[in-house]
Amino acid sequence: MIDDDNAFYAVLIHELKNNLGLLSMTIDRIPPSGGAACDSAVDVARLQCQGVVERLQQALTIYRAKQGHLRARIDAYSPHELIAEVGQRAETLAHGRIRIDVAVDESVPPIWFFDRDLVEMALINAIHNSLVYARSVMRIEAGAGHGWLELTVRDDSAGYPGHILASVAAGAPCRARGTGLGLQFARLIAQAHEHRGRLGELHLANDGGAVFRLRLP
Amino acid sequence: MNQNATAASETRIDFGALRALVVDDYPGMRNALRLTLSNFGITKVQLAASASEAIFQIRNKAYDFILCDFNLGEGRDGQQLLEELRHSRLIPLETVFIMVTAESFYEKVVATAELAPDDYLIKPFSAETLCGRLVAILQRKRAFAEAYRHYQAQQVEAAIAACDRLLREQPRYAVDALRFKGELLIALGRFDEAEKLYQQVIAMRAIPWARLGLARALHLKHDDDAAEAELRDVLEHAPEMVAAYDLLADVCLARKDSQSAQEALQHGVAVSARTVRRQQRLGEVAMDNGDLDAARTAFSEAVEKGRHSIFIGPADYGNLCRVQLEQGDLKAVADTLRQNRRTLESNPDGRLVMAVTQSRLYTREGKADDAARALDIAADLRAAGAQGAPHLLLDLASACMANGRADEADAVVADVARNAHDSEALLEKARRIYAEAGREAAGRNVLASATADVRKLNNEGVVLAQKGDFRGATEKLLAACESAPFNPRVSMNAVWVILKYLDQDGMDEQMIQTARYHLAEAERRAPAHPRLAGLRLHLMEVEGRFGIKRASA
């Protein structure tokens, strides 16, 4: 039974994800030793560990989406709080390696309707990507207008490779590996947001670096 | 995690003063969470490994923040813990309760807004996320401080005014204020206003809780067609929303469609089997529908999952034994009694369940002497004040008849009928018992004379109240209460007319006490009745107006 097998693997991944979550909390508790070599190794381990946790989370989310269970749980949340929280995460993950800028435009209303957990997962995934490729700075932005909330992660990297831009623009399925998997995931999350017939969108562009943008109706 | 110091200082929340409780069955996680909290300055942290440990600690000490894992191994889960804390009013509205869950589908187990945590976190989560959410909730609670204070001081009008102020002045909390206000309006019985409020939220976005609120307001306005249409549509888009199934069952029962009510509850149980009260209701509805298999499954689940729950009482064991007996599974009945002997023997109502069930068991086994002895015990227990649920009393009546004690049986049935003159299901069951014993005519007489007085007094009282004669209505309904002390509808009618009388004629200490007594009785008999909340608040308002401190119950 292929379905049973899939369910079994989903449970397994779920458990691995939780075990890794514990490991990641343990790494968080290692105090700085003062030795740069040692501390940077711990930083790398922390980043890698959280990266794996997030990949597993994505895999589970995509599995659910394929089973038809990916439903956004929409409620009223503050985009300001979301960006502040995600900015803090980015700051911790970056550990001073690059600069993190956070900007919420005046146009952003005090509340918006979205699935906070899914949107946060998508943004954190984009942040992980930028942490790998950014040269010196990453910028997390929120803006609003014409009935859309726009959440953006941009960096000063060399930008997305052409084939990824092309396949996201065309709405084609991405390669289920690395960056591709994360983007497929982000697009699913955007599309799970629907309001008065409009679906959320994922936009990718190169503009002085990679620009990742979720547009939520 | 010193970066978080910035977030904390901006909002001036003194983490050092926060008293926190971490509830998790896994020691590794408990300690990890404690260290995470201490990393951003929450140092007053205590740990609990189970729901009962948590309840013990919460009874002994106030906490500002409870961080609880949904999955607590054996025994109650985090949601059951939260429901008991809210139900027993062990935590005030100011206390932050965050649920930690391994699943991103936690919401499916949350019944209603009042039983929802302040927020939930999906494992694994980062320290920043935990900190950010906690700060946001503490700020929100601070904004709602005035509304909460009025609500807890039983000044509901003032609480509504505080919500309106938040709506005007703090757009960030507009939706939260609407949500709280909606619940207050429902509790006050102002269903038209509640309906408008939920429509207003839905105009912004059709969020499920608003649609559910709308359906509830419609149902309470007796517009059950519209309520059902709304609920069916909610469930089509969000089939995991169990609260919608519970409400749908209410709507179906109001339209006397108990088959559909059972289906709705079965859907709810399929999504979340652990909620004791949903299983109890399913069992009762299935029993009324004659679906013994479904009733048995539900009653055993309720007893099984609710082993340590405050929501389980002797009546639940009685229900399980009844369905097992009706299925002729005598061995299962004996097992149920044996396995739960210690619980049942601990109080008179439990002993009554044992005695009645044993008498029926012995009767089936042809052991007339043993059956007679069990009936004697039951009679003694009743004489000493054990009450028993109406179904159990009808079981007792049927056992009495089977053992040649017709007069005793008639007295018990009359007792049930007086207290259930408005329950067609119970009266029908009584008629069946008489039919099976070949005493239809006797049954008709017993039921007619038992219900006539109560029905007459109740109806006269209601008519007087409708004419505005609340003093006369109070007299009639208190007389009705005397002959039917356990009839929730009569009790609620009495409370209603007393409160109206007090509204009209002013303070009467004795009457307030009487109202309080009958409301408590109705709450005991029909804990989930939609009229209760409104009556409770009305009583609180009357008490507040006359400056009466509620005697601690």
CSV table of C-alpha atoms in Angstrom, one decimal, chain A residues 129-130 132-137 154-160 206 208-211:
chain,number,residue,atom,x,y,z
A,129,ASN,CA,18.2,31.0,1.7
A,130,SER,CA,19.4,34.6,2.0
A,132,VAL,CA,23.4,31.3,2.7
A,133,TYR,CA,23.8,33.6,-0.3
A,134,ALA,CA,23.7,37.2,1.0
A,135,ARG,CA,27.0,39.1,1.0
A,136,SER,CA,26.5,41.6,3.7
A,137,VAL,CA,22.8,42.6,4.2
A,154,ARG,CA,15.6,40.8,-0.2
A,155,ASP,CA,19.4,40.4,0.0
A,156,ASP,CA,22.6,41.5,-1.8
A,157,SER,CA,23.4,38.1,-3.3
A,158,ALA,CA,24.0,37.3,-6.9
A,159,GLY,CA,20.2,36.8,-7.2
A,160,TYR,CA,18.2,33.7,-8.2
A,206,ASN,CA,16.5,40.0,-9.1
A,208,GLY,CA,20.4,44.2,-6.5
A,209,GLY,CA,20.1,40.7,-5.2
A,210,ALA,CA,17.4,38.1,-4.7
A,211,VAL,CA,13.9,39.5,-4.0
